[in-house]
PDB file of C-alpha atoms in Angstrom:
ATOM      1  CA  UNK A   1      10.258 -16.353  37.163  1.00 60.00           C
ATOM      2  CA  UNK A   2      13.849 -17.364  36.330  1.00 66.00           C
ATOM      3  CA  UNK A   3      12.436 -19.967  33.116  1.00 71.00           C
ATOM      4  CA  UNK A   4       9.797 -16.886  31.790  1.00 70.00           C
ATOM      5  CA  UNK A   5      13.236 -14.649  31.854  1.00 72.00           C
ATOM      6  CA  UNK A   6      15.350 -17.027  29.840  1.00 79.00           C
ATOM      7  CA  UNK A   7      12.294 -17.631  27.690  1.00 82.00           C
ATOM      8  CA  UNK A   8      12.054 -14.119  26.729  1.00 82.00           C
ATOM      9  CA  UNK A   9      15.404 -13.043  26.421  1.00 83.00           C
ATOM     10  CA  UNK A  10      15.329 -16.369  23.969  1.00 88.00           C
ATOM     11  CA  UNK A  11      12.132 -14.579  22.294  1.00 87.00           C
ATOM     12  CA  UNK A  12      14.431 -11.991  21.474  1.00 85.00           C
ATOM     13  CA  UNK A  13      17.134 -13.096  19.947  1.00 90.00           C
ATOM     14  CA  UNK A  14      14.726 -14.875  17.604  1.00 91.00           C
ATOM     15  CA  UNK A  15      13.227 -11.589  16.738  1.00 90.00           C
ATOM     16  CA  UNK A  16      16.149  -9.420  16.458  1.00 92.00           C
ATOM     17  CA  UNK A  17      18.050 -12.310  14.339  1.00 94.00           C
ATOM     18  CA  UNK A  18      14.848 -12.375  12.198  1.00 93.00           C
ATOM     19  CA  UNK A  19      14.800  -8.590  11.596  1.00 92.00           C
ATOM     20  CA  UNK A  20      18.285  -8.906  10.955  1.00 94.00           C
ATOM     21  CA  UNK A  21      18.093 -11.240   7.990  1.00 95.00           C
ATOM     22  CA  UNK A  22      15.250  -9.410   6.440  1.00 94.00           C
ATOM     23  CA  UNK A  23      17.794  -6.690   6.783  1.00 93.00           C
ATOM     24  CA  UNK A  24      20.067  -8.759   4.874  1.00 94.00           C
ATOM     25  CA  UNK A  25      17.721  -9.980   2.201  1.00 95.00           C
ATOM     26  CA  UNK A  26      16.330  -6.467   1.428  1.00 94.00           C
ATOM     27  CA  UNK A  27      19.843  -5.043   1.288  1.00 93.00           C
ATOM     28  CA  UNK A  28      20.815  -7.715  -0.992  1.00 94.00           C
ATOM     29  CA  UNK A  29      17.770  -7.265  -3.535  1.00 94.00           C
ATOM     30  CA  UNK A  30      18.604  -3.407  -3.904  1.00 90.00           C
ATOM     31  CA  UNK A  31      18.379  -3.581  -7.529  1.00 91.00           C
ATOM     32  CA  UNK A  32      14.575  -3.691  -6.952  1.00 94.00           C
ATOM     33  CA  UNK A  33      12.945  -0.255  -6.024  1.00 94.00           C
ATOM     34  CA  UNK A  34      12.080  -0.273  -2.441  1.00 95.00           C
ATOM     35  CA  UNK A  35       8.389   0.570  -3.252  1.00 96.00           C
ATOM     36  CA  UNK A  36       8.261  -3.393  -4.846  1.00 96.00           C
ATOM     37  CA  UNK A  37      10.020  -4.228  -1.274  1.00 96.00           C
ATOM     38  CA  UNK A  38       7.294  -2.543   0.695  1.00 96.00           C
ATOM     39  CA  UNK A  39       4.797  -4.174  -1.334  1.00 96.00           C
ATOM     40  CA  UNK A  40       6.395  -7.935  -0.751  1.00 96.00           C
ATOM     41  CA  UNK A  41       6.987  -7.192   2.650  1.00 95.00           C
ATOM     42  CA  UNK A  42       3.373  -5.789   3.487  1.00 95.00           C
ATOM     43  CA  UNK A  43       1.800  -8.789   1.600  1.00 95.00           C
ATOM     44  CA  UNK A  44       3.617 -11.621   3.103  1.00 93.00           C
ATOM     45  CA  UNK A  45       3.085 -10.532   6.726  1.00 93.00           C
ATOM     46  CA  UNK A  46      -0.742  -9.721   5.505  1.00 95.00           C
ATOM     47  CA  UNK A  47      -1.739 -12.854   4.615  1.00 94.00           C
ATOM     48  CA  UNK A  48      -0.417 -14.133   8.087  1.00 93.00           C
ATOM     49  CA  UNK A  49      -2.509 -11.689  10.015  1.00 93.00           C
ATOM     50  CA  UNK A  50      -5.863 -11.968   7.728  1.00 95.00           C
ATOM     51  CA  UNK A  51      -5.612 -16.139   8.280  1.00 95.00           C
ATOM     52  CA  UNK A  52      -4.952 -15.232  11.933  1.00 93.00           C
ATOM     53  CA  UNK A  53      -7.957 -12.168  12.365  1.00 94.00           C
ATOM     54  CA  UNK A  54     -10.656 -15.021  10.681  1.00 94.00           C
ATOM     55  CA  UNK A  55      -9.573 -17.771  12.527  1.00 93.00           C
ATOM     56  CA  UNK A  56     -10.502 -15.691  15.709  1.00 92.00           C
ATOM     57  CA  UNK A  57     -13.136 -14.479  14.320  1.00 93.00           C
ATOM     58  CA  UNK A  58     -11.665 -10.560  14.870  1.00 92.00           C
ATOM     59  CA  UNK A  59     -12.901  -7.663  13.099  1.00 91.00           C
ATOM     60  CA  UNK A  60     -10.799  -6.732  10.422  1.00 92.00           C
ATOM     61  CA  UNK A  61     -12.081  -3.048  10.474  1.00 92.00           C
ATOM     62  CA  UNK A  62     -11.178  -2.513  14.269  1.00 89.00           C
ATOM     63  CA  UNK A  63     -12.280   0.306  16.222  1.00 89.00           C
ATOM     64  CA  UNK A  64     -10.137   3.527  15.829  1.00 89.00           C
ATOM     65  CA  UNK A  65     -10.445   3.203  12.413  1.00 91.00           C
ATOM     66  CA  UNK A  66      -8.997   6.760  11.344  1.00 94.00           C
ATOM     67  CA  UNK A  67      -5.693   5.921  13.715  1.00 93.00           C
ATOM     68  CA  UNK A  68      -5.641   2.896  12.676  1.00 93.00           C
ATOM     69  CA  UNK A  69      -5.268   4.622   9.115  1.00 95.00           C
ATOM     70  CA  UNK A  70      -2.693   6.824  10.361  1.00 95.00           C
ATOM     71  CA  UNK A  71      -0.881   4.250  11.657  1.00 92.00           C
ATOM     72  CA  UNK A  72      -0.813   2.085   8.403  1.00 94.00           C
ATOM     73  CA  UNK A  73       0.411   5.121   5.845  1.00 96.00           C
ATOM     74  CA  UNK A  74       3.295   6.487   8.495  1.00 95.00           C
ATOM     75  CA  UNK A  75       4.842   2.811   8.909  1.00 93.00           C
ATOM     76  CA  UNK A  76       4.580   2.247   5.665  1.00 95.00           C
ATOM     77  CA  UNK A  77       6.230   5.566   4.538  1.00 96.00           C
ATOM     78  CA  UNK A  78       8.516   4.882   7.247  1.00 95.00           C
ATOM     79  CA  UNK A  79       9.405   1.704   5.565  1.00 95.00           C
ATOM     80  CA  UNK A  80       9.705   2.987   2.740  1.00 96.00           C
ATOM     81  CA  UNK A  81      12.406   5.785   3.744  1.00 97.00           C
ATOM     82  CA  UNK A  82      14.142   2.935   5.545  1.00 95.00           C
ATOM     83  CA  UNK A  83      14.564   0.948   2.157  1.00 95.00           C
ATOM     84  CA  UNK A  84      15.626   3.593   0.343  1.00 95.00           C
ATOM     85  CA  UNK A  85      18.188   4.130   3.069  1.00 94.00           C
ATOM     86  CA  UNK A  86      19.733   1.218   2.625  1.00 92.00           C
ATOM     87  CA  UNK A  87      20.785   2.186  -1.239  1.00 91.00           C
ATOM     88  CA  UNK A  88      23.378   4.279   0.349  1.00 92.00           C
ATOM     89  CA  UNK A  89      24.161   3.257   3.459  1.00 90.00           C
ATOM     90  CA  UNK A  90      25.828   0.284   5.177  1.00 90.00           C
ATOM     91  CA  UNK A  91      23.050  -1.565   6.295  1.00 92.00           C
ATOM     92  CA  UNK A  92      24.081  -1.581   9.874  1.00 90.00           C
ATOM     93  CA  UNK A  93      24.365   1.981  10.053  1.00 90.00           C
ATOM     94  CA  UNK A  94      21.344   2.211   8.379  1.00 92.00           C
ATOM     95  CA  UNK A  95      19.365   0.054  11.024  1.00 92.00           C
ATOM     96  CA  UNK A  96      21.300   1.865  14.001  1.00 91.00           C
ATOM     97  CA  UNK A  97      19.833   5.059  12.914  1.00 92.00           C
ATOM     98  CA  UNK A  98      16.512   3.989  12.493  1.00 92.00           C
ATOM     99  CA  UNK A  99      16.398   3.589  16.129  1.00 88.00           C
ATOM    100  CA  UNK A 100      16.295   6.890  17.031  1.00 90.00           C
ATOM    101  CA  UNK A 101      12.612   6.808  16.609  1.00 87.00           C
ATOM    102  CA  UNK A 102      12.046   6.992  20.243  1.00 84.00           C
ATOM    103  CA  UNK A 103      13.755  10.042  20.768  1.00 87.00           C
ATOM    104  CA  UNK A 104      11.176  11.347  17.992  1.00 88.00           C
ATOM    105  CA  UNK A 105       8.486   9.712  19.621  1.00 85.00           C
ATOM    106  CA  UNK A 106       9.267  11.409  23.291  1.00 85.00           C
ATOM    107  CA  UNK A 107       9.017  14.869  21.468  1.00 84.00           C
ATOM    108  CA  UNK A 108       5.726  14.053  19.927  1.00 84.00           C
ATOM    109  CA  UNK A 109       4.959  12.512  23.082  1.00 82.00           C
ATOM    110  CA  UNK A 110       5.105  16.056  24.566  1.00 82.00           C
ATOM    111  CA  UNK A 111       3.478  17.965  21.691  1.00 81.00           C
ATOM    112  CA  UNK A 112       0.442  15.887  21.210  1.00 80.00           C
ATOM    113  CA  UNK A 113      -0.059  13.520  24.768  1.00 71.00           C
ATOM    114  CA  UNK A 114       1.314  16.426  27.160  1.00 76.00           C
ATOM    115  CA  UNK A 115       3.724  14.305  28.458  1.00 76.00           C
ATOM    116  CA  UNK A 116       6.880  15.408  30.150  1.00 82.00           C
ATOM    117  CA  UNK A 117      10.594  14.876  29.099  1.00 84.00           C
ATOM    118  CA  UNK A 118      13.107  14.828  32.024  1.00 85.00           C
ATOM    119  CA  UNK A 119      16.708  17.461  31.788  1.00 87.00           C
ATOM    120  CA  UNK A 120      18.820  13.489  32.387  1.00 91.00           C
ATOM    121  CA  UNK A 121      16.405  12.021  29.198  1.00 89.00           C
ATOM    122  CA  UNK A 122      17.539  14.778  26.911  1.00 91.00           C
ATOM    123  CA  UNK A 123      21.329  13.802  27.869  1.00 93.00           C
ATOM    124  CA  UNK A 124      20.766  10.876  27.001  1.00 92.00           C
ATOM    125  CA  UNK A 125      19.063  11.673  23.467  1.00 92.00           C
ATOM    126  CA  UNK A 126      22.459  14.173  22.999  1.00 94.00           C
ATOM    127  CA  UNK A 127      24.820  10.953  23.263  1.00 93.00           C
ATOM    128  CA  UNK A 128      22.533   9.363  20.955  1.00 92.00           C
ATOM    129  CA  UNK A 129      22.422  12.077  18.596  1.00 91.00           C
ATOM    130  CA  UNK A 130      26.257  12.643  19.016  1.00 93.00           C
ATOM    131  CA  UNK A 131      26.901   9.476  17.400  1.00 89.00           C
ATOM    132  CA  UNK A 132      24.811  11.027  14.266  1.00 89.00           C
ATOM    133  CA  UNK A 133      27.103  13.465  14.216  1.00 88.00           C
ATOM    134  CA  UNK A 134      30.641  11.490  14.365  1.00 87.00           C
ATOM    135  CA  UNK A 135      28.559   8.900  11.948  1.00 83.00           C
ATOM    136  CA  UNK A 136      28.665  11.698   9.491  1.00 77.00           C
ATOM    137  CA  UNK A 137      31.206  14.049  10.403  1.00 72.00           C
ATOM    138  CA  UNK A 138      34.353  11.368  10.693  1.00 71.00           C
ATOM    139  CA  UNK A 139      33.600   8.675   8.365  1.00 67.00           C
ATOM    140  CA  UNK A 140      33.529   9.808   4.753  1.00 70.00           C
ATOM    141  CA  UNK A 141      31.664   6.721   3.467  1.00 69.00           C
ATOM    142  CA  UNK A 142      28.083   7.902   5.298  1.00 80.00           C
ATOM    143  CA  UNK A 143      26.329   9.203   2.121  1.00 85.00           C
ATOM    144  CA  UNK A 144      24.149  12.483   3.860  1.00 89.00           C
ATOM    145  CA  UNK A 145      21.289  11.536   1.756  1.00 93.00           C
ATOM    146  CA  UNK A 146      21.151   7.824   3.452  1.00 92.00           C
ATOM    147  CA  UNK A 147      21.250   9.656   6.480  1.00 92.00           C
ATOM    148  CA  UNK A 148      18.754  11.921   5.428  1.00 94.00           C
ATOM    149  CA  UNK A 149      16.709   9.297   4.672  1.00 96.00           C
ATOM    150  CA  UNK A 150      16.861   7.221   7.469  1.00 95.00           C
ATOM    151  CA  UNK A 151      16.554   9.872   9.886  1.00 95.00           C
ATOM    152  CA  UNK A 152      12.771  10.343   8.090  1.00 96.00           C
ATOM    153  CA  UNK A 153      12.049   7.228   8.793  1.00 96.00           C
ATOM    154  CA  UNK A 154      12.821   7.060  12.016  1.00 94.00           C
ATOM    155  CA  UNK A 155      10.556  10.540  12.761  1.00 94.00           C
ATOM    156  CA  UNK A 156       7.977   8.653  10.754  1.00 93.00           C
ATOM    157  CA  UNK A 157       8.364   5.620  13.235  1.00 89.00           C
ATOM    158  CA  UNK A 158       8.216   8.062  16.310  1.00 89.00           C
ATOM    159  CA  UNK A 159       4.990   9.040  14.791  1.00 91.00           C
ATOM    160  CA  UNK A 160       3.624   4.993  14.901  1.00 89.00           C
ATOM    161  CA  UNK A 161       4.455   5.082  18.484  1.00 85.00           C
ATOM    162  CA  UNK A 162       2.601   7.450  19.253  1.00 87.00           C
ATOM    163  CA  UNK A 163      -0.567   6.598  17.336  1.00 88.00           C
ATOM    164  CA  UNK A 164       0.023   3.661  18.848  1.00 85.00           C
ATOM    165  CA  UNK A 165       0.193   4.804  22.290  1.00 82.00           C
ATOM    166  CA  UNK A 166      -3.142   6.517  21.018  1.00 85.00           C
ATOM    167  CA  UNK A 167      -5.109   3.541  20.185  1.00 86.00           C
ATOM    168  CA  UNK A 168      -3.999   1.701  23.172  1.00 81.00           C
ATOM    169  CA  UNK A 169      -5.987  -1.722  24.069  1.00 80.00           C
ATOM    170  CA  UNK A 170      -8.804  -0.394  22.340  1.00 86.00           C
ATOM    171  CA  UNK A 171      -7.864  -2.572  19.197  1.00 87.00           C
ATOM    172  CA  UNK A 172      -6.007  -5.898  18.773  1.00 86.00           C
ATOM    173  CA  UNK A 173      -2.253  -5.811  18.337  1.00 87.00           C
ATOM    174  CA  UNK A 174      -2.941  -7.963  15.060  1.00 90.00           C
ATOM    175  CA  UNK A 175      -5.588  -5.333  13.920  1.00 92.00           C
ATOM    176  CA  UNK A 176      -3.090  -3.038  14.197  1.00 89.00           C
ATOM    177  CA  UNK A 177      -0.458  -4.805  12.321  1.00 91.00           C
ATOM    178  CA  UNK A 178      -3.225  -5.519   9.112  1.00 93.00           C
ATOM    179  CA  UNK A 179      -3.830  -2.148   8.789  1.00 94.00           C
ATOM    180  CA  UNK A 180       0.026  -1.566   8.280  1.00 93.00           C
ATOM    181  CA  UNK A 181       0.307  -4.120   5.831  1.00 94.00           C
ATOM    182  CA  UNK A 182      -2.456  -3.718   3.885  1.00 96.00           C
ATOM    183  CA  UNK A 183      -1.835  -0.278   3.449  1.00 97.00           C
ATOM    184  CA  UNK A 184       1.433  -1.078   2.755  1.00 96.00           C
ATOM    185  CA  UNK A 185       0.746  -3.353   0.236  1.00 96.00           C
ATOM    186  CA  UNK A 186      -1.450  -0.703  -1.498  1.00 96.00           C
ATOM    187  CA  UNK A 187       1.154   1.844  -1.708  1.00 96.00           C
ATOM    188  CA  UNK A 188       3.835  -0.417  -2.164  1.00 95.00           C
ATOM    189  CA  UNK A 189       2.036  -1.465  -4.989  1.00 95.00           C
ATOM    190  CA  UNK A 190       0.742   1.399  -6.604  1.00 95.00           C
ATOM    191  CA  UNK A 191       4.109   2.995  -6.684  1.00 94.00           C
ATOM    192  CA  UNK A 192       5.759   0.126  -8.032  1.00 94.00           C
ATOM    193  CA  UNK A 193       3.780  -0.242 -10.960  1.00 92.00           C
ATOM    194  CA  UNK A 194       6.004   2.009 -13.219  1.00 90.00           C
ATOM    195  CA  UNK A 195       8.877   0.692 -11.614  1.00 87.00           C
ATOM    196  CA  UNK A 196       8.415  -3.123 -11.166  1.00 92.00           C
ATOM    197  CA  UNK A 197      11.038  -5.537 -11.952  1.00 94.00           C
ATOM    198  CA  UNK A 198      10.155  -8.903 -12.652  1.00 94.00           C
ATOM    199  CA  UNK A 199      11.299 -11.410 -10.188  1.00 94.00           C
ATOM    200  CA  UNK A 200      13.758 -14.462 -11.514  1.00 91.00           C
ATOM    201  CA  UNK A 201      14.718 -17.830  -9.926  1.00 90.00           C
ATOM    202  CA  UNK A 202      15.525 -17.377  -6.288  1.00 94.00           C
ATOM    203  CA  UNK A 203      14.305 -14.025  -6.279  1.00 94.00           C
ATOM    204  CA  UNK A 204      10.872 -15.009  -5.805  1.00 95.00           C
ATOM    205  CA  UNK A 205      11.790 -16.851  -2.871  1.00 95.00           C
ATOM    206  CA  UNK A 206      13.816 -14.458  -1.255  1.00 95.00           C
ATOM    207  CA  UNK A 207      10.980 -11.166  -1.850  1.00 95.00           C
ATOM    208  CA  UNK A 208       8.514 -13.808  -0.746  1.00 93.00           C
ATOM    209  CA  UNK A 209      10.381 -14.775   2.494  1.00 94.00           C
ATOM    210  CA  UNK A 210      10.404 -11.079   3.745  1.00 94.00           C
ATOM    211  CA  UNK A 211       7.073 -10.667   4.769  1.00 93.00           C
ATOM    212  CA  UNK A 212       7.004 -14.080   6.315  1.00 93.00           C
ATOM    213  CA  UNK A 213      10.717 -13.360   8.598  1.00 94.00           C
ATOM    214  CA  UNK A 214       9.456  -9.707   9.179  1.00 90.00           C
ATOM    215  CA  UNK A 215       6.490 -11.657  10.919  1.00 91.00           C
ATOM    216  CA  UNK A 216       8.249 -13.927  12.638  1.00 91.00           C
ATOM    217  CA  UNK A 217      10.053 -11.080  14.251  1.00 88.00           C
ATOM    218  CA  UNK A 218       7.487  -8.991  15.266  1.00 85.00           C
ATOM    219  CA  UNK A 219       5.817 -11.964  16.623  1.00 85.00           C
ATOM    220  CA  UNK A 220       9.050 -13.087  18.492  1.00 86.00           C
ATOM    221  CA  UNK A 221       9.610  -9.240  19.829  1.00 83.00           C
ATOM    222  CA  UNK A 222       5.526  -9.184  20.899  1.00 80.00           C
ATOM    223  CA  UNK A 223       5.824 -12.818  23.262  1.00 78.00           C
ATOM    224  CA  UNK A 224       8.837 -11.700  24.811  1.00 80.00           C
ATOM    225  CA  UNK A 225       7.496  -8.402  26.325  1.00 73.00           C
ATOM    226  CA  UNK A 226       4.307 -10.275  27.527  1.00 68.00           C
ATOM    227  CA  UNK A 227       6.150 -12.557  29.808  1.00 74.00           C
ATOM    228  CA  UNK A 228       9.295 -10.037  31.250  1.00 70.00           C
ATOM    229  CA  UNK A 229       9.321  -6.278  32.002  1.00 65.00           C
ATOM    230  CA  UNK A 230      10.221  -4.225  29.525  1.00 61.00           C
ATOM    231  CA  UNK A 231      13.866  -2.855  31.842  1.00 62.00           C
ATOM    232  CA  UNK A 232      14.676  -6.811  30.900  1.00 67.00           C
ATOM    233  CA  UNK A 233      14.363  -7.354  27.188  1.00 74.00           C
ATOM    234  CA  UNK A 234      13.840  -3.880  25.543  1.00 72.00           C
ATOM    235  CA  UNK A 235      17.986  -3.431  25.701  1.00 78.00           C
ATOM    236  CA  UNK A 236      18.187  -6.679  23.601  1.00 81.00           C
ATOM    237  CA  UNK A 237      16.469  -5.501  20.698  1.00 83.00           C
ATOM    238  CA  UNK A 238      19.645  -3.390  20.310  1.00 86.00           C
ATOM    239  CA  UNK A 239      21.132  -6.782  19.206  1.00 88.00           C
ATOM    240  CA  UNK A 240      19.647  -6.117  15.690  1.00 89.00           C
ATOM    241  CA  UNK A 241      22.231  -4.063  15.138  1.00 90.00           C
ATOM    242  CA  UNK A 242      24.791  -6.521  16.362  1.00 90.00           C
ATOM    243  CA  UNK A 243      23.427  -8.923  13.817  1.00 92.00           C
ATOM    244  CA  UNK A 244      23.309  -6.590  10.949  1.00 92.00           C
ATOM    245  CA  UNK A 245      26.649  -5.488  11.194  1.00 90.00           C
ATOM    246  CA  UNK A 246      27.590  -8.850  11.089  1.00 91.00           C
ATOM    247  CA  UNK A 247      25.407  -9.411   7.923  1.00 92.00           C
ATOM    248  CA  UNK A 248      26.989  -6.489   6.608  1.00 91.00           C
ATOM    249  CA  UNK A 249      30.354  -7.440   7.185  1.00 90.00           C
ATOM    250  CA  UNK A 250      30.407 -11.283   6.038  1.00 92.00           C
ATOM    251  CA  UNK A 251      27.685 -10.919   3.339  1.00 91.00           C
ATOM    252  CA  UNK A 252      28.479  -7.376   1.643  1.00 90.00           C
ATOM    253  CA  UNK A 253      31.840  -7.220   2.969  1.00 90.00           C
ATOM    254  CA  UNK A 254      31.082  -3.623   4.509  1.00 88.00           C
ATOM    255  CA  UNK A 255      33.450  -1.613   5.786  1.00 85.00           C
ATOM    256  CA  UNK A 256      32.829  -0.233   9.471  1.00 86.00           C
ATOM    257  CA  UNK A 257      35.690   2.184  10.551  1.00 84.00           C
ATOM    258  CA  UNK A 258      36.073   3.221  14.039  1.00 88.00           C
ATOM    259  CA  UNK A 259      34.433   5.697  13.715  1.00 87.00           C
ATOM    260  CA  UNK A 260      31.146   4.086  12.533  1.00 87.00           C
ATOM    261  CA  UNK A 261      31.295   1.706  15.332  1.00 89.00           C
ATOM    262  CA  UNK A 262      32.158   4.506  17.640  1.00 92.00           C
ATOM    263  CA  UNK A 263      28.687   6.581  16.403  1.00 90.00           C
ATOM    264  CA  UNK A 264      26.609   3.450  16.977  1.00 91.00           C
ATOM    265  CA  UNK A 265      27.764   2.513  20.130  1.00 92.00           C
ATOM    266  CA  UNK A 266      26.564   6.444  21.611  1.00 93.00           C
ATOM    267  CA  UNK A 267      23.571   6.146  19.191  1.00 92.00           C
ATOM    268  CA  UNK A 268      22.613   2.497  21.279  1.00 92.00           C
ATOM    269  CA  UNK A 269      24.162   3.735  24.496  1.00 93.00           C
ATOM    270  CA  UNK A 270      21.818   7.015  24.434  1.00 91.00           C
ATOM    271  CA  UNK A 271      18.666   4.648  23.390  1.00 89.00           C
ATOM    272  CA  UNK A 272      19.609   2.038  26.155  1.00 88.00           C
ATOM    273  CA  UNK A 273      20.113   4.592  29.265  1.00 90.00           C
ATOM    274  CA  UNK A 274      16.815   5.978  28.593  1.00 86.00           C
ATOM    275  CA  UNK A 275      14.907   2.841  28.216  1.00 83.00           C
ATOM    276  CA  UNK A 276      16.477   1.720  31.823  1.00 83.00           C
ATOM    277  CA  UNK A 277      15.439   5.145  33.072  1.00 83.00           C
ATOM    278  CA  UNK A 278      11.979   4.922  31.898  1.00 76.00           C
ATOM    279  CA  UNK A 279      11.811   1.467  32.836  1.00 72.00           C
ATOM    280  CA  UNK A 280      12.916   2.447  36.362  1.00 71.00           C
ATOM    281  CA  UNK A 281      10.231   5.329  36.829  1.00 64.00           C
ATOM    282  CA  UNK A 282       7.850   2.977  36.126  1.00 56.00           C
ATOM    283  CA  UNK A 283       8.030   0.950  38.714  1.00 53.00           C
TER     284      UNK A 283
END
């Protein structure tokens, strides 16, 4: 029990120091439009899953094909938004942010699955919240359309989760992923056609390497909640933002007052206390 634990909590520092990086590298290609950035990062990670899907001989076409659909255009407008994001905010905010996508979720949760929000979950969603609001309100460098931004993508992530919660285990997590990517890779594309830049030098390597990191990632995040409850490890994907910061910091030399780390520490705070509360209900 003890070894799966340390194996998982190892799982996810691999994947949050993974997202992290791509993070990094799509922060630091910014001078490309972040429709070419979906379309690298949804074509990387596709060819993964398409040499995984025929090598198990699984259906590319899966079975709830219009969710599956779904699924595929909100992450990738989701994406998208979070790209865009990052052209005006530090990329550590912008990442923090992005994680309000479960609060999103719970509320579609309620609208469209009839599920039920407790009075302590919604405290916790206003501490979360209340770090949007200092974010904005106390540090003068948060640009209001990044936040704008970012706050769309993380509705349009809430959305995913629940689609997600509405396919189930009626399709293969790597179904699900090769829908995302290939229709990210088509609107990615399309979009970027009157806006493409062409790639020089290391450039190449570094747009390539997103797709393939952003796998490694999810793959990373996906073993470590097979072998440990999700109370365990779900906390520790709040190390992204640890990470990022960092990235931002040393790499872009961002500035993070106290108030910005004050606003992401109730943004993760918020996030965390409901995760352990759900976690706890659930058992």
């Amino acid at each position: 029990m003890m070894k799966d634990l340390q194996k998982a909590i190892l799982f996810m520092l691999f994947s949050t120091l993974a997202f992290a990086i791509m993070n990094g590298v799509v922060k630091y290609l910014s001078d490309f439009s972040a429709f070419q950035l979906v379309f690298f990062r949804s074509i990387g990670s596709l060819i993964i899953t398409m040499i995984y899907l025929n090598f198990k001989k699984i259906s590319i076409l899966g079975n709830k094909r219009w969710l599956l659909i779904a699924r595929g255009v909100f992450g990738s407008i989701s994406l998208l938004l979070f790209f865009l994001s990052l052209k005006y905010l530090p990329v550590g905010t912008a990442v923090t942010l992005r994680y309000l996508s479960p609060i999103f979720a719970a509320v579609f949760a309620v609208i469209w699955l009839k599920e039920r929000i407790k009075p302590i979950q919604w405290l916790f969603f206003l501490i979360a919240f209340s770090g949007v609001f200092i974010l904005k309100g106390y540090d003068e460098n948060i640009s209001l359309i990044g936040i704008g931004l970012v706050l769309l993508s993380a509705l349009g992530m809430g959305l995913v989760f629940v689609v997600i919660s509405k396919i189930g285990k009626q399709d293969h997590p790597m179904v699900i992923i090769n829908y995302f990517m290939a229709i990210g890779v088509i609107i990615g594309g399309l979009l970027s056609i009157n806006n493409w830049i062409q790639p020089v030098g290391v450039e190449w390597l570094l747009l390539a390497s997103l797709g393939i990191v952003g796998f490694i990632g999810q793959l990373f995040m996906t073993r470590s909640f097979q072998i440990a409850s999700t109370s365990l490890v779900a906390p520790l994907k709040y190390l992204e933002v640890i990470f990022t910061v960092l990235i931002g910091a040393t790499w872009f030399m961002e500035i993070y007052t106290i108030w910005s780390v004050l606003g992401i520490a109730l943004v993760i705070i918020g996030l965390v206390l409901n995760i352990l509360y759900k976690s706890k209900r659930s058992l």
